[in-house]
mmCIF file of C-alpha atoms in Angstrom:
data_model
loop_
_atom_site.group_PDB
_atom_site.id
_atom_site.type_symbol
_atom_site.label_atom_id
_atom_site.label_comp_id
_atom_site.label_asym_id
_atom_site.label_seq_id
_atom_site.Cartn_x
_atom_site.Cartn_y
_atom_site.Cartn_z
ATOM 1 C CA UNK A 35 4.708 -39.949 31.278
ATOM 2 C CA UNK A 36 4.808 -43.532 32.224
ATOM 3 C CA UNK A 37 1.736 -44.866 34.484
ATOM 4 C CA UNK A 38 1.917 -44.149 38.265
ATOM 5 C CA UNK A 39 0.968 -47.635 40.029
ATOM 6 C CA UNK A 40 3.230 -46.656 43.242
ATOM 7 C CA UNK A 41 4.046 -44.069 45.385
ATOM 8 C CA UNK A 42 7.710 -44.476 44.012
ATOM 9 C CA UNK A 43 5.760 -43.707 40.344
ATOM 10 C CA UNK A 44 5.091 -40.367 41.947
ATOM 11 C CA UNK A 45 8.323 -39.546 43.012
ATOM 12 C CA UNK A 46 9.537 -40.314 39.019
ATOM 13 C CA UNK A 47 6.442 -38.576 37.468
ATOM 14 C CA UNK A 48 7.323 -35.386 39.382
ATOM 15 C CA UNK A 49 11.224 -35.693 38.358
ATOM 16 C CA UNK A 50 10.049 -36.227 34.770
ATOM 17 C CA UNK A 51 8.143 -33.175 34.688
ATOM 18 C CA UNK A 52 10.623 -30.787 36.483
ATOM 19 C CA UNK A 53 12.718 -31.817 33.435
ATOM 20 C CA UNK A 54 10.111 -31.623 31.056
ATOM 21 C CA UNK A 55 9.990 -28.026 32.287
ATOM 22 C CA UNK A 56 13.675 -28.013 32.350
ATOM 23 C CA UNK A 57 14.259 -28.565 28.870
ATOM 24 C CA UNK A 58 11.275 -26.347 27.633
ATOM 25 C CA UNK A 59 13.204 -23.418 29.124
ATOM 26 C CA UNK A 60 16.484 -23.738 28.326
ATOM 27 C CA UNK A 61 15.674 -25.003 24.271
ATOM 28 C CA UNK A 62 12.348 -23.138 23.240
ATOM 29 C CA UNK A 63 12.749 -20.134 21.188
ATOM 30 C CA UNK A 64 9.126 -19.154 21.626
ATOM 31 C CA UNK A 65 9.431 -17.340 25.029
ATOM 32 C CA UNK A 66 5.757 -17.149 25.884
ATOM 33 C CA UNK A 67 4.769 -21.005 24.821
ATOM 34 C CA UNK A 68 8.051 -22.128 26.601
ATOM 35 C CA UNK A 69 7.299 -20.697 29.778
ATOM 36 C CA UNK A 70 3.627 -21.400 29.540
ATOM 37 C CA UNK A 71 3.862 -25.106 29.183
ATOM 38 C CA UNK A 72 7.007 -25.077 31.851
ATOM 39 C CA UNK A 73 4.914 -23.357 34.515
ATOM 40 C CA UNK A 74 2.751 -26.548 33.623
ATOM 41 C CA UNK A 75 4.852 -28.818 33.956
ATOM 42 C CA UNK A 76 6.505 -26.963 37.415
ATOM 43 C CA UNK A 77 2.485 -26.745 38.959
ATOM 44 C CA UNK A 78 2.747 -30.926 38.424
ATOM 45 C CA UNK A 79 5.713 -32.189 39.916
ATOM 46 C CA UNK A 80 4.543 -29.901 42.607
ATOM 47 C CA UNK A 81 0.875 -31.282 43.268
ATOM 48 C CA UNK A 82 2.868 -35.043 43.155
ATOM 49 C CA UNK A 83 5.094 -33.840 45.542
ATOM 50 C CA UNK A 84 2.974 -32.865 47.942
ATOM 51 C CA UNK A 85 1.507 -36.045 47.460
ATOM 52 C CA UNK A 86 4.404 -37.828 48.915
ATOM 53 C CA UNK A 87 4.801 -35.569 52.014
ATOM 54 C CA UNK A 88 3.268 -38.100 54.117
ATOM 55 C CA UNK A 89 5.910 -40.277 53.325
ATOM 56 C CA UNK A 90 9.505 -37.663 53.419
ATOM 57 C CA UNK A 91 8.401 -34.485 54.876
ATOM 58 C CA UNK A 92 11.456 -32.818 55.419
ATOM 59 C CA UNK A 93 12.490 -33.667 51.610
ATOM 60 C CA UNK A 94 9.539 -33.130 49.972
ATOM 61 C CA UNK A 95 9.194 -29.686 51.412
ATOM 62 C CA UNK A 96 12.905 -29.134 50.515
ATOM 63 C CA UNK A 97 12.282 -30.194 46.598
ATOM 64 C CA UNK A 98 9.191 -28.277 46.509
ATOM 65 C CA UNK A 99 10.858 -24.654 47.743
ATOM 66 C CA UNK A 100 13.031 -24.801 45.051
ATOM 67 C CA UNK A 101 10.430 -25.619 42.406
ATOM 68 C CA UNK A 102 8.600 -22.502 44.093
ATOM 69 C CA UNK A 103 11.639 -20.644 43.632
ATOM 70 C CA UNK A 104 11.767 -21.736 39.821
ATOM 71 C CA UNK A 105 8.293 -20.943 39.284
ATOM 72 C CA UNK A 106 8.389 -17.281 40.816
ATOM 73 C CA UNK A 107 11.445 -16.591 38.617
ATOM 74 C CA UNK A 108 8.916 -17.395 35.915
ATOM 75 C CA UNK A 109 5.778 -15.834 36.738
ATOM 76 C CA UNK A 110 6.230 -12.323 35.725
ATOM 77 C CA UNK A 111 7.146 -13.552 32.053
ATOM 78 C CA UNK A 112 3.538 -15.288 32.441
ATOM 79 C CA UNK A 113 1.726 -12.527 34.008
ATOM 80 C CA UNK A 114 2.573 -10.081 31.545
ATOM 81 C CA UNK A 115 0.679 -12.202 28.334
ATOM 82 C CA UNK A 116 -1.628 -13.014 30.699
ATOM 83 C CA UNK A 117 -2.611 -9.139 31.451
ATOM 84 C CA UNK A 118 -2.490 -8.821 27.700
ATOM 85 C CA UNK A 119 -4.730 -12.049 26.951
ATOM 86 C CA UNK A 120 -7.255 -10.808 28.945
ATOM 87 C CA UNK A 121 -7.441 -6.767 28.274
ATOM 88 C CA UNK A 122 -8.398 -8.233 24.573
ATOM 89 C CA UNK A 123 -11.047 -10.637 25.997
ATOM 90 C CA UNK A 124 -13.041 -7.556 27.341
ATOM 91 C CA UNK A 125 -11.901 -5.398 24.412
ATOM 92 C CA UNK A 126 -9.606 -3.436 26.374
ATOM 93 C CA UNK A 127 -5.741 -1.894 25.123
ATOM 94 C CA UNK A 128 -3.160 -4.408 27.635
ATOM 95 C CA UNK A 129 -1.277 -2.228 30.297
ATOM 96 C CA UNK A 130 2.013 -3.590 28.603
ATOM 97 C CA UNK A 131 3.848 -5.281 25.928
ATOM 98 C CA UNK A 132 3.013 -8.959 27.143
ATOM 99 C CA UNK A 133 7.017 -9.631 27.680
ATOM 100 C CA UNK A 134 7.758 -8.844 30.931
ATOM 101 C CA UNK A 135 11.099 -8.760 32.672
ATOM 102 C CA UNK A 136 14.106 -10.440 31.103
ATOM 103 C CA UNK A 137 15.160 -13.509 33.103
ATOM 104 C CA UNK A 138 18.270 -16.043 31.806
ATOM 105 C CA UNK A 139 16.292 -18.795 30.696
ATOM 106 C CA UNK A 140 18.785 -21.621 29.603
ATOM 107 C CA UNK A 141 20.361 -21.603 32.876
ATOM 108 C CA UNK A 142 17.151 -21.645 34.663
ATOM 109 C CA UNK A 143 16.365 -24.380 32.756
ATOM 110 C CA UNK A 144 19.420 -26.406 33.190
ATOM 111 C CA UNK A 145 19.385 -25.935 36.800
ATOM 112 C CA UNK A 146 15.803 -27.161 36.867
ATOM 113 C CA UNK A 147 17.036 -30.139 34.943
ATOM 114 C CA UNK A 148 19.845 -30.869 37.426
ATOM 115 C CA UNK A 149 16.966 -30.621 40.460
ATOM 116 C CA UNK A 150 14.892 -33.084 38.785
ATOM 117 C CA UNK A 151 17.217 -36.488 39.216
ATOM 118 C CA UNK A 152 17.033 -34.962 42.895
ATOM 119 C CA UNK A 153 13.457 -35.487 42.738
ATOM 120 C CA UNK A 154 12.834 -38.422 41.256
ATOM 121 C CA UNK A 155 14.835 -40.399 44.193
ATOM 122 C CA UNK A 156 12.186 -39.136 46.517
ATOM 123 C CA UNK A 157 9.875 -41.613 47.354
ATOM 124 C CA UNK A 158 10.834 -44.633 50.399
ATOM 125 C CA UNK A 159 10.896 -48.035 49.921
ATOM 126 C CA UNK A 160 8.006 -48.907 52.299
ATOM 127 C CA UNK A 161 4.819 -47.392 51.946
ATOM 128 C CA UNK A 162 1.760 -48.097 53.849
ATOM 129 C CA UNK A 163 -1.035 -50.065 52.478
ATOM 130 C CA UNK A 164 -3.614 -48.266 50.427
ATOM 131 C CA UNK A 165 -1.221 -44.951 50.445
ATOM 132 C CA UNK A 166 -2.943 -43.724 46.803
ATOM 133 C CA UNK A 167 -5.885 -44.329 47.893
ATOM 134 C CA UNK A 168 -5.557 -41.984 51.082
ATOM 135 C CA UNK A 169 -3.130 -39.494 49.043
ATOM 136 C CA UNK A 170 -6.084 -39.074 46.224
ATOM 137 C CA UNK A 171 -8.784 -38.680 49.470
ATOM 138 C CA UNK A 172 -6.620 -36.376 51.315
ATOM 139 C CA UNK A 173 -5.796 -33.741 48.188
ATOM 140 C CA UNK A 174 -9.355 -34.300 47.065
ATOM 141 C CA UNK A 175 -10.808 -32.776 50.706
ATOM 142 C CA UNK A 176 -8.010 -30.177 50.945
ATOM 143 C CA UNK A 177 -9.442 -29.095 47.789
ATOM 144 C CA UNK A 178 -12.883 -29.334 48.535
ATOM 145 C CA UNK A 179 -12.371 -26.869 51.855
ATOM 146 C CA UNK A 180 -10.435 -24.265 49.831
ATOM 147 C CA UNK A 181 -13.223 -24.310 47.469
ATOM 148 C CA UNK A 182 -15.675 -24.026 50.495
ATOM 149 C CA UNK A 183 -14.089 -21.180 51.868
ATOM 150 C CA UNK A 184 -13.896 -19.216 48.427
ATOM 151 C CA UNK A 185 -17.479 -19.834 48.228
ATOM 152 C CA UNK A 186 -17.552 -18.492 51.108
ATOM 153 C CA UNK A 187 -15.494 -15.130 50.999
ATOM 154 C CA UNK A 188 -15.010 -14.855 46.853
ATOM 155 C CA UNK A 189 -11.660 -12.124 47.219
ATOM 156 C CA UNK A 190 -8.346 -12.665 46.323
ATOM 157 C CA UNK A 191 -6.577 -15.120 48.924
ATOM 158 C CA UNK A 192 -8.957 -17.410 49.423
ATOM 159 C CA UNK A 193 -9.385 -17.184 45.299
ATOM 160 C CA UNK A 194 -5.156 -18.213 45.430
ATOM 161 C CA UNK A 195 -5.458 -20.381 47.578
ATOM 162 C CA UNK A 196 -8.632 -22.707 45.849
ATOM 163 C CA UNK A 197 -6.716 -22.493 43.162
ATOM 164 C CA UNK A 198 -3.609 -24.709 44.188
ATOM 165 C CA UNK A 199 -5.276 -27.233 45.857
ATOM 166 C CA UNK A 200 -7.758 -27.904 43.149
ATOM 167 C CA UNK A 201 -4.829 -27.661 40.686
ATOM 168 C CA UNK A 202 -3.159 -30.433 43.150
ATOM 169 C CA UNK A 203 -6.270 -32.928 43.133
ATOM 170 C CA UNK A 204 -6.296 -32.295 39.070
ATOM 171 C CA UNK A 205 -2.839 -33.172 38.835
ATOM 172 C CA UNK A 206 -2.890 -36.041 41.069
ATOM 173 C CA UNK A 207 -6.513 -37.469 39.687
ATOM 174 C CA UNK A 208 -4.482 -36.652 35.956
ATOM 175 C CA UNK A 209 -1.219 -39.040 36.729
ATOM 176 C CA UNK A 210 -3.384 -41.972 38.174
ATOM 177 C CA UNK A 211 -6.086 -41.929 35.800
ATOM 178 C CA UNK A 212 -4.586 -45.566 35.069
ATOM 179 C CA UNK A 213 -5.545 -46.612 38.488
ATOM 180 C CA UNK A 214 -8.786 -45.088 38.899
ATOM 181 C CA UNK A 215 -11.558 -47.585 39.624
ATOM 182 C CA UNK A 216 -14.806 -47.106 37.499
ATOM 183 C CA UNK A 217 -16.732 -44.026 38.079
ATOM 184 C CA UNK A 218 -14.802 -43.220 41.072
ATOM 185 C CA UNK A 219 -14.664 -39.368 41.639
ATOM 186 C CA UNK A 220 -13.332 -36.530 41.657
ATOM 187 C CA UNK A 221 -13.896 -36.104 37.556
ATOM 188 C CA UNK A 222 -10.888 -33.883 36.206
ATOM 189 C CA UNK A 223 -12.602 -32.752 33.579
ATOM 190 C CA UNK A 224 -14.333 -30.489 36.156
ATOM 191 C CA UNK A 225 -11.682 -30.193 38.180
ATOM 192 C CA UNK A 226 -9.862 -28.380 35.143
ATOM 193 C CA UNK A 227 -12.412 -26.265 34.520
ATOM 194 C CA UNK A 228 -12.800 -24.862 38.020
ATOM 195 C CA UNK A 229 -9.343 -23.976 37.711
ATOM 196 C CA UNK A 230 -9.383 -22.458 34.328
ATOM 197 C CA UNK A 231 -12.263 -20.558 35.392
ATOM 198 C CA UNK A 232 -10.753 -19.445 38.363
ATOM 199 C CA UNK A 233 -7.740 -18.598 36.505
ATOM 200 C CA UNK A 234 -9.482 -16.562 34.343
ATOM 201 C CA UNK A 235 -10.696 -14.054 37.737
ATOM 202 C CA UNK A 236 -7.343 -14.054 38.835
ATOM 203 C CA UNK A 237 -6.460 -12.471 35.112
ATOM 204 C CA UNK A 238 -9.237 -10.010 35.762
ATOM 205 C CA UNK A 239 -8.703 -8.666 38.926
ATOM 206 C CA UNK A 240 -5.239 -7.941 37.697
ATOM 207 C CA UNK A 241 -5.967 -5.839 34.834
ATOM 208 C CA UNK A 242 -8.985 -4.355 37.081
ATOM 209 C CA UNK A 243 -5.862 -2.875 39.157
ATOM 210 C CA UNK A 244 -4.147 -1.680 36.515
ATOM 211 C CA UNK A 245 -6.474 -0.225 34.611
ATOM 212 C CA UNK A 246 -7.293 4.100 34.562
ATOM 213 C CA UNK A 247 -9.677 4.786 37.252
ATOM 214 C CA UNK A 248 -10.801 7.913 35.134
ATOM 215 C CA UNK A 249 -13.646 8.351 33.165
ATOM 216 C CA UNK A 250 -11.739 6.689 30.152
ATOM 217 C CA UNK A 251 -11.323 3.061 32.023
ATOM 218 C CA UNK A 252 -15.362 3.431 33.470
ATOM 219 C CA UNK A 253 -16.253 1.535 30.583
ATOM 220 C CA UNK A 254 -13.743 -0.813 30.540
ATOM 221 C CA UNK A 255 -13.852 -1.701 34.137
ATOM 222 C CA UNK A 256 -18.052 -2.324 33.857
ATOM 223 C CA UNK A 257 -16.973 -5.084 30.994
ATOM 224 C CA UNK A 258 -14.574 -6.507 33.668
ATOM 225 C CA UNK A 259 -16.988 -6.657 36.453
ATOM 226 C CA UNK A 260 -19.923 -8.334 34.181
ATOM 227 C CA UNK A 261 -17.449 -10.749 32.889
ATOM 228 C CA UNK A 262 -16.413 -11.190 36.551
ATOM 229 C CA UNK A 263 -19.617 -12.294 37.633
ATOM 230 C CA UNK A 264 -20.176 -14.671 35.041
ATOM 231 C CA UNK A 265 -16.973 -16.367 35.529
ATOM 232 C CA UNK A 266 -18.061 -16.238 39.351
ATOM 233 C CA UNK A 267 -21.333 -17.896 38.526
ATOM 234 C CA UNK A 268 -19.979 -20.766 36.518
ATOM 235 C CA UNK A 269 -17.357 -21.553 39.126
ATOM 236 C CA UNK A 270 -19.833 -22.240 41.621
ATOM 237 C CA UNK A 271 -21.784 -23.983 39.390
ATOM 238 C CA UNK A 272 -19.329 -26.390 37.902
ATOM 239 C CA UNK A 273 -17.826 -26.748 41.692
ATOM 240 C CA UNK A 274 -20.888 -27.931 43.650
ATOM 241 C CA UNK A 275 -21.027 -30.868 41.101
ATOM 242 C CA UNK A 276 -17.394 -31.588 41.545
ATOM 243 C CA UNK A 277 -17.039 -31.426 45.904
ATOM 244 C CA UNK A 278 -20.114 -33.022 46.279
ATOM 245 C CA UNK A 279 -18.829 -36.465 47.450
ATOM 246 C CA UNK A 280 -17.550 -36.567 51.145
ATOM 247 C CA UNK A 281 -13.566 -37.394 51.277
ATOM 248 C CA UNK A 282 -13.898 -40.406 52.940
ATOM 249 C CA UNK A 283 -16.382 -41.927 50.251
ATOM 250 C CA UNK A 284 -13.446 -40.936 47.694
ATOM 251 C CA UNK A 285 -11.737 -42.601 49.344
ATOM 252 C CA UNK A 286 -13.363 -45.669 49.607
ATOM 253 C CA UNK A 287 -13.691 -45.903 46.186
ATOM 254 C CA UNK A 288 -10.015 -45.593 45.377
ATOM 255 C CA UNK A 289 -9.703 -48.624 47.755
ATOM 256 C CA UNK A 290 -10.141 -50.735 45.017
ATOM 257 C CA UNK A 291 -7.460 -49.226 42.533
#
């Protein structure tokens, strides 16, 4: 990807990954690594969309439904070697064969390819002073209050919903990492690891709903819970390092990119 130095860099990272994503689909043979790295590349143009909303609401929102719509057309294939990833990390037989429902890749893919020139022409020609700087500042304390409230009431939705908006900060933080002025936060090294982390109880509490309830799956589902709590543990941890920093001292700092 080529450096992002404007908001109209934004606009063309997020069209370059929707094709990224794009071609992945419609040329890989290996099912599971072509939809894993797509979903990838889908989650980015996303985050630098939402970047831009400030800037073409009605647009951006438009782009990003359809890249929704790509991505839920994708997620079963994912959450099915997911399920099976992590029954074997707690030693437990997967609830399926990891391949999920068929879906018609290549034309999924070329369609995604066709939406990407779409978004790449997003961004406006006049963009107010400091924008990045205020874009980083605003995902970073979106972010920052969805990992609050999780904190605050660790269950599913609020779980979901920490998720995405520290995957959005991480992506954003990620494609200006040219710009970023020294030692100015948020780090995405920790950002990515929340998320992994996080990812990682999401793949849990899936396979702690699938699993037998009976006396066969007791075993099974006190291996789940332990790991659960140690995931849970580390996630708070890593996060209260990463959201210490008050949004408006972010972005101050980005000021000077």
């Amino acid at each position: 990807m080529k450096p992002v130095a404007e908001a109209k860099d934004l606009a063309l990272a997020a069209g370059a990954h929707a094709r990224a994503a794009g071609r992945l689909i419609a040329t890989q043979k290996d099912t599971v690594r072509a939809v894993h790295l797509a979903r990838r590349h889908i989650k980015r143009a996303r985050s630098l969309l939402r970047a831009l909303k400030p800037l073409a609401r009605d647009a951006v929102e438009r782009e990003n439904g359809f890249l929704r719509a790509f991505a839920h057309a994708l997620a079963p294939l994912r959450d099915a070697h997911a399920l099976a990833e992590a029954a074997r990390a707690v030693g437990a037989a997967g609830p399926g064969d990891g391949q999920g429902p068929r879906v018609d890749l290549p034309a999924l893919g070329r369609a995604l390819q066709r939406q990407a020139r779409v978004i790449a022409r997003l961004a406006p020609a006049d963009v107010p002073k400091h924008f990045l700087a205020k874009a980083v500042a605003r995902s970073y304390s979106r972010a920052r209050r969805a990992y609050l409230a999780y904190e605050d009431h660790p269950s599913t939705e609020p779980l979901h919903e920490a998720r995405k908006r520290i995957k959005d900060c991480l992506h954003l933080i990620e494609a200006l990492d040219d710009r970023r002025p020294k030692k100015a936060g948020p780090k995405a090294r920790k950002l990515d690891r929340i998320g992994e982390l996080m990812g990682a109880i999401r793949d849990l509490d899936l396979l702690a709903r699938r699993m037998d309830r009976g006396e066969a799956g007791r075993a099974k589902l006190a291996r789940i819970a332990a790991r659960h709590v140690r995931l849970e543990r580390e996630v708070q941890r890593t996060g209260d390092k990463a959201f210490a920093a008050k949004p408006r001292a972010i972005e101050k700092a980005w000021r000077h990119a």
